[in-house]
Amino acid sequence: EEAWKAASTLIEHISDETIAAAQTSFSRFDSEGQRRMAALHDGRRDNLEIAPNLWAGVGLVRGGAGTALVGNPQEVAERIKEYADLGIESFIFSGYPHL
């Protein structure tokens, strides 16, 4: 729960107007990835957990890949292992605030 609260805190001060403006801007991009990202959350704050421990909040106002693994260390490790079991061999990790 602490991790989900921290994720929500990242976007709690972003206005609905700012989100709407960002989403409008992103809709003009000629990017299939951006279209898919928008479809995951539909620009809504209440629709951000798109898979177990996968949060799309950053994508509300930031273009490109905007998902984050959220959870306790064991949950995040389990999700990473699931990705690895699917054949993903390379990961790029970053965080907010920047780690």
C-alpha positions as a printed NumPy array, in Angstrom:
array([[  0.   ,   0.   ,   0.   ],
       [  2.874,   2.376,   0.728],
       [  4.177,   2.004,  -2.829],
       [  0.76 ,   2.705,  -4.356],
       [  0.396,   5.797,  -2.205],
       [  3.808,   7.003,  -3.39 ],
       [  2.77 ,   6.435,  -7.014],
       [ -0.439,   8.401,  -6.527],
       [  1.503,  11.209,  -4.868],
       [  3.491,  11.693,  -8.087],
       [  0.407,  12.885,  -9.939],
       [ -1.869,  14.228,  -7.199],
       [ -1.059,  17.876,  -7.926],
       [ -1.509,  17.606, -11.682],
       [ -4.77 ,  19.233, -12.684],
       [ -7.378,  17.501, -14.805],
       [ -6.922,  20.303, -17.324],
       [ -3.203,  19.56 , -17.596],
       [ -3.926,  15.868, -18.12 ],
       [ -6.526,  16.657, -20.785],
       [ -4.127,  19.011, -22.593],
       [ -1.34 ,  16.424, -22.524],
       [ -3.643,  13.698, -23.809],
       [ -4.856,  15.969, -26.617],
       [ -1.27 ,  16.682, -27.584],
       [ -0.344,  12.992, -27.508],
       [ -3.317,  12.112, -29.71 ],
       [ -1.675,  14.104, -32.513],
       [  1.441,  11.917, -32.462],
       [  1.903,   9.484, -35.303],
       [  2.95 ,   6.748, -32.9  ],
       [  1.293,   3.399, -32.421],
       [  3.023,   3.097, -29.048],
       [  1.544,   6.399, -27.903],
       [ -1.928,   5.341, -29.063],
       [ -1.607,   2.081, -27.135],
       [ -0.401,   3.917, -24.04 ],
       [ -3.418,   6.238, -24.155],
       [ -5.747,   3.275, -24.597],
       [ -4.396,   1.681, -21.411],
       [ -5.634,   4.456, -19.126],
       [ -7.961,   6.482, -21.358],
       [ -6.7  ,   9.663, -19.68 ],
       [ -8.385,   8.735, -16.407],
       [ -6.837,   8.785, -12.94 ],
       [ -9.064,   5.93 , -11.765],
       [ -7.853,   3.559, -14.457],
       [ -4.11 ,   3.469, -13.845],
       [ -3.412,  -0.041, -12.552],
       [ -3.317,  -1.715, -15.944],
       [ -1.975,  -5.085, -14.778],
       [ -0.847,  -6.513, -11.454],
       [  1.708,  -4.065, -10.053],
       [  1.833,  -2.119, -13.326],
       [  0.873,   1.559, -13.093],
       [  0.336,   3.899, -16.039],
       [  0.14 ,   7.192, -14.149],
       [  3.231,   8.787, -15.627],
       [  1.719,   8.301, -19.082],
       [ -1.049,  10.748, -18.24 ],
       [  1.296,  13.697, -18.812],
       [  4.488,  12.262, -20.271],
       [  4.861,  10.987, -23.792],
       [  6.38 ,   7.635, -24.624],
       [  6.559,   4.7  , -22.31 ],
       [  4.879,   5.737, -19.105],
       [  4.444,   2.68 , -16.951],
       [  5.993,   1.734, -13.646],
       [  6.223,  -1.365, -11.516],
       [  4.633,  -0.567,  -8.157],
       [  4.543,  -2.722,  -5.073],
       [  6.654,  -4.1  ,  -2.313],
       [ 10.07 ,  -5.538,  -3.201],
       [  8.769,  -9.112,  -3.434],
       [  5.895,  -8.143,  -5.756],
       [  8.149,  -6.142,  -8.053],
       [ 10.683,  -8.984,  -8.169],
       [  7.888, -11.423,  -9.061],
       [  6.735,  -9.22 , -11.935],
       [ 10.295,  -8.885, -13.261],
       [ 10.68 , -12.665, -13.116],
       [  7.425, -13.068, -15.039],
       [  8.762, -10.789, -17.777],
       [ 12.038, -12.729, -17.827],
       [ 10.124, -16.014, -18.052],
       [  8.389, -14.618, -21.146],
       [ 11.808, -14.172, -22.759],
       [ 12.547, -10.539, -22.025],
       [ 16.28 , -10.286, -21.474],
       [ 16.939,  -6.564, -21.178],
       [ 15.326,  -4.107, -18.809],
       [ 15.724,  -0.368, -18.389],
       [ 14.908,   0.728, -14.862],
       [ 14.423,   4.266, -13.66 ],
       [ 12.313,   5.848, -10.995],
       [ 10.675,   8.939,  -9.592],
       [ 12.058,  10.76 ,  -7.905],
       [ 15.086,   9.968, -10.008],
       [ 17.118,   7.273,  -8.309]])
